[in-house]
PDB file of C-alpha atoms in Angstrom:
ATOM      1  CA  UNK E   1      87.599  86.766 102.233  1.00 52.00           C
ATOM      2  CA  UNK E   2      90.059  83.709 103.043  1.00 52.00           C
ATOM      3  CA  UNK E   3      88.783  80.533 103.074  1.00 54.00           C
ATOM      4  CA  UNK E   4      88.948  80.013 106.990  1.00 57.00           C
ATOM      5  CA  UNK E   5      86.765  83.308 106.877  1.00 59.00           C
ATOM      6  CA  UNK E   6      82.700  82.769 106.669  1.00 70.00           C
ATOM      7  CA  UNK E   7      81.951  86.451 107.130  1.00 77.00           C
ATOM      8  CA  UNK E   8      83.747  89.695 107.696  1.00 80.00           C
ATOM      9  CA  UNK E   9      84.717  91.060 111.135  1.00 88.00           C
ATOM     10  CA  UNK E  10      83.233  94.156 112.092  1.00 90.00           C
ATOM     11  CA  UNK E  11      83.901  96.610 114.119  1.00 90.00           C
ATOM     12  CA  UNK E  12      81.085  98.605 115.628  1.00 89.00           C
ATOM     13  CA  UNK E  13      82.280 102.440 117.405  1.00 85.00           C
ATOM     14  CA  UNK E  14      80.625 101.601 120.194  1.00 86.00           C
ATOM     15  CA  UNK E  15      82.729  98.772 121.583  1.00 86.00           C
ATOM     16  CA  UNK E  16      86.072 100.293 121.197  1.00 83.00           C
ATOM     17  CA  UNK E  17      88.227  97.747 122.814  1.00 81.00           C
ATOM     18  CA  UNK E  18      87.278  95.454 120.178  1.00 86.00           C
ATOM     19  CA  UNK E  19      89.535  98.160 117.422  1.00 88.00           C
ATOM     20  CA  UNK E  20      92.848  96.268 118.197  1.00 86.00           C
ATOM     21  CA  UNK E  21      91.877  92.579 117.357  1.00 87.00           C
ATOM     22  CA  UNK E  22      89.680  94.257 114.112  1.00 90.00           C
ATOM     23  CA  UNK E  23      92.879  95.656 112.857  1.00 90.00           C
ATOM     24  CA  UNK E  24      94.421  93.008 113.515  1.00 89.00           C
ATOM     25  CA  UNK E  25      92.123  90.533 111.746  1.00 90.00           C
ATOM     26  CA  UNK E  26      91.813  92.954 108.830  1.00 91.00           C
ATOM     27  CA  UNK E  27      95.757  92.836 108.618  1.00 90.00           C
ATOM     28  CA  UNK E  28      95.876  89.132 108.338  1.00 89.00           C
ATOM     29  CA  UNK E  29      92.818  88.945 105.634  1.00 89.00           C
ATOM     30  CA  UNK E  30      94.750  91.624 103.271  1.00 90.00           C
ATOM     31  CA  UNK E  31      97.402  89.283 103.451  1.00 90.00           C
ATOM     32  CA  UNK E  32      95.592  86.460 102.896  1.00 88.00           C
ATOM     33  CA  UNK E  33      94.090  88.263  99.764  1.00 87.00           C
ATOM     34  CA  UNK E  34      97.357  89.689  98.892  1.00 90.00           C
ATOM     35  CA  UNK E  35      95.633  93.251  99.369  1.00 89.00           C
ATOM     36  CA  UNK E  36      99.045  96.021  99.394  1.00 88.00           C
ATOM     37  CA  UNK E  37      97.167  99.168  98.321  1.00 88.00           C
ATOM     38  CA  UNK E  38      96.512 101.322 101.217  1.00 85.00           C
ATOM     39  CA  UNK E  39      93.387 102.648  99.092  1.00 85.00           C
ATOM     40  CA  UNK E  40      92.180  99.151  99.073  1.00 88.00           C
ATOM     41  CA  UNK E  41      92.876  98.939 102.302  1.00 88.00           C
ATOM     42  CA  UNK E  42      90.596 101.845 103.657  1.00 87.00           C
ATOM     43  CA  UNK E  43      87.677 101.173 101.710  1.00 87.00           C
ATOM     44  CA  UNK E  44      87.495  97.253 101.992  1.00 89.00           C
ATOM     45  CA  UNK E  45      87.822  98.078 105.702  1.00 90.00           C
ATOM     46  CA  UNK E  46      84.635 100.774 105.241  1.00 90.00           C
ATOM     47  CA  UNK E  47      82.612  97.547 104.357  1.00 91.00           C
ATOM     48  CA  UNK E  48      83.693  96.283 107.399  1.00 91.00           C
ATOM     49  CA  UNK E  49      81.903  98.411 109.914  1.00 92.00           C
ATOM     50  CA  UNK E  50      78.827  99.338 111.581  1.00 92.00           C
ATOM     51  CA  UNK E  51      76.685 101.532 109.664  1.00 92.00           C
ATOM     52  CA  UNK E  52      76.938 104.536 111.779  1.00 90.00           C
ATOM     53  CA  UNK E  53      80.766 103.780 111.887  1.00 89.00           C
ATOM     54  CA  UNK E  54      80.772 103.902 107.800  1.00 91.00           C
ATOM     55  CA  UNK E  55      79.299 106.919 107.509  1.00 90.00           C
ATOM     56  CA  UNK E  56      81.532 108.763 110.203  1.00 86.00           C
ATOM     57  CA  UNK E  57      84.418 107.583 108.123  1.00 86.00           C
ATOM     58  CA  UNK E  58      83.243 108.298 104.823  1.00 86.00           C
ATOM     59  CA  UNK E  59      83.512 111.795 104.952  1.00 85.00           C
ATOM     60  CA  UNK E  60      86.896 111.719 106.875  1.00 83.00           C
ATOM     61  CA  UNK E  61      89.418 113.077 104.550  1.00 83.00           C
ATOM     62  CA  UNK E  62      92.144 110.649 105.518  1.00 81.00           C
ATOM     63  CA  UNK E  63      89.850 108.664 103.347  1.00 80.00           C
ATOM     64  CA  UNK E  64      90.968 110.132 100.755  1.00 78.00           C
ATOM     65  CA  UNK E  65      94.374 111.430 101.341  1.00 79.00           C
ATOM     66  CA  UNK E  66      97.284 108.589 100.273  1.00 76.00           C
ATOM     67  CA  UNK E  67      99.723 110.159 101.934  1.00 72.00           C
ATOM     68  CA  UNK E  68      97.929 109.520 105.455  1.00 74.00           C
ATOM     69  CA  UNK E  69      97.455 106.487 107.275  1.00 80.00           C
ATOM     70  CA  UNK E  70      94.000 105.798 108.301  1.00 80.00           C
ATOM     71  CA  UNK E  71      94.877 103.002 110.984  1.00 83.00           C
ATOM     72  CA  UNK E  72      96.306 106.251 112.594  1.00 84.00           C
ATOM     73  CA  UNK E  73      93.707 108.231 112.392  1.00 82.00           C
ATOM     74  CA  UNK E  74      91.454 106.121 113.579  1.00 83.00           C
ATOM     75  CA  UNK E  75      93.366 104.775 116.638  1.00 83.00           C
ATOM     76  CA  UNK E  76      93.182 108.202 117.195  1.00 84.00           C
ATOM     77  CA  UNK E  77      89.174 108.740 117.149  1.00 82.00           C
ATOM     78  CA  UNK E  78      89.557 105.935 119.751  1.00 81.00           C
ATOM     79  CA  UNK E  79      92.368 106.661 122.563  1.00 78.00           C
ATOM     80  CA  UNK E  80      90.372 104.124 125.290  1.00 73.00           C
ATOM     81  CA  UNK E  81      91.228 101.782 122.220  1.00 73.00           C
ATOM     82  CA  UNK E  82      95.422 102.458 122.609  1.00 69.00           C
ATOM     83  CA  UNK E  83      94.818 102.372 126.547  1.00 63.00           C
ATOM     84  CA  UNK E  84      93.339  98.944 126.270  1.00 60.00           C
ATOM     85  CA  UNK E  85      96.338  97.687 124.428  1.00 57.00           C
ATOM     86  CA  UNK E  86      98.841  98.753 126.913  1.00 59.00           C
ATOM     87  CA  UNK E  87      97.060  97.812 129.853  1.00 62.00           C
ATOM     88  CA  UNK E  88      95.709  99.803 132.638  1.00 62.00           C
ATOM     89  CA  UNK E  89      93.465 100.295 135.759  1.00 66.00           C
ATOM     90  CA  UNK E  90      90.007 101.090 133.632  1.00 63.00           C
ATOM     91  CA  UNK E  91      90.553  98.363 131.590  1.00 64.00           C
ATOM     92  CA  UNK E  92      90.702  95.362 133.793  1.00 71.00           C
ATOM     93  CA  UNK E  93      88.045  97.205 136.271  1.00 72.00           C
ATOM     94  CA  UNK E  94      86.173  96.607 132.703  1.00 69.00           C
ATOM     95  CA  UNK E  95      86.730  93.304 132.017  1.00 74.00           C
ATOM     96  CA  UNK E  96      86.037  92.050 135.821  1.00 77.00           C
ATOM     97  CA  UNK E  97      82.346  94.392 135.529  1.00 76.00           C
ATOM     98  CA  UNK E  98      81.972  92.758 131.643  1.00 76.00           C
ATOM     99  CA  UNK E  99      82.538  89.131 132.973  1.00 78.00           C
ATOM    100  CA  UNK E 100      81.041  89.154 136.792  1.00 77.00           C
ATOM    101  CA  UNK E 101      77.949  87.703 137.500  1.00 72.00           C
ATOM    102  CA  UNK E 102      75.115  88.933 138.712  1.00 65.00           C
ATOM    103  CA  UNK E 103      73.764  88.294 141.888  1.00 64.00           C
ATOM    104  CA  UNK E 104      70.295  88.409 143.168  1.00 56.00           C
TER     105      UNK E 104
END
């Protein structure tokens, strides 16, 4: 990892409006580490998520396919992921519920 990184970010399945910024950070760390390969790529960012995530993925043959991009697929596995990146109804109704407080 980069110097300005103390640990890894990881993405866990079951938050998927967290899959954007993960790419994202993942993006700027191969960078950072001068990381090209797309093989690289996949299996550094294997290491980077939750256990139950890692194994799902494992087996995925995009895994091991060079020709397909597994950024793809996996936006894919995750479509409330895309919808939170353009914006829409569900996702600031979950942001106001995530961030309200609760009354008693």
């Amino acid at each position: 990892l980069p110097r300005t990184h103390k640990t890894a970010p990881i993405f866990y399945g079951t938050e998927p409006d967290n899959l954007l910024p993960w790419l994202g950070q993942l993006e700027k760390i191969f960078a950072a580490a001068s990381t090209k390969e797309d093989q690289a790529k996949k299996w550094l960012a294997l290491e980077w998520m939750d256990f139950r995530m890692k194994l799902e993925w494992e087996t995925n043959e995009v895994l091991l396919d060079n020709t397909k991009s597994w950024e793809d697929e996996l936006k894919k596995g995750y479509p409330d992921a895309m919808n939170f990146e353009k914006g829409s109804k569900t996702h600031l109704q979950m942001i106001v519920q995530k961030h309200q407080p609760v009354h008693q």
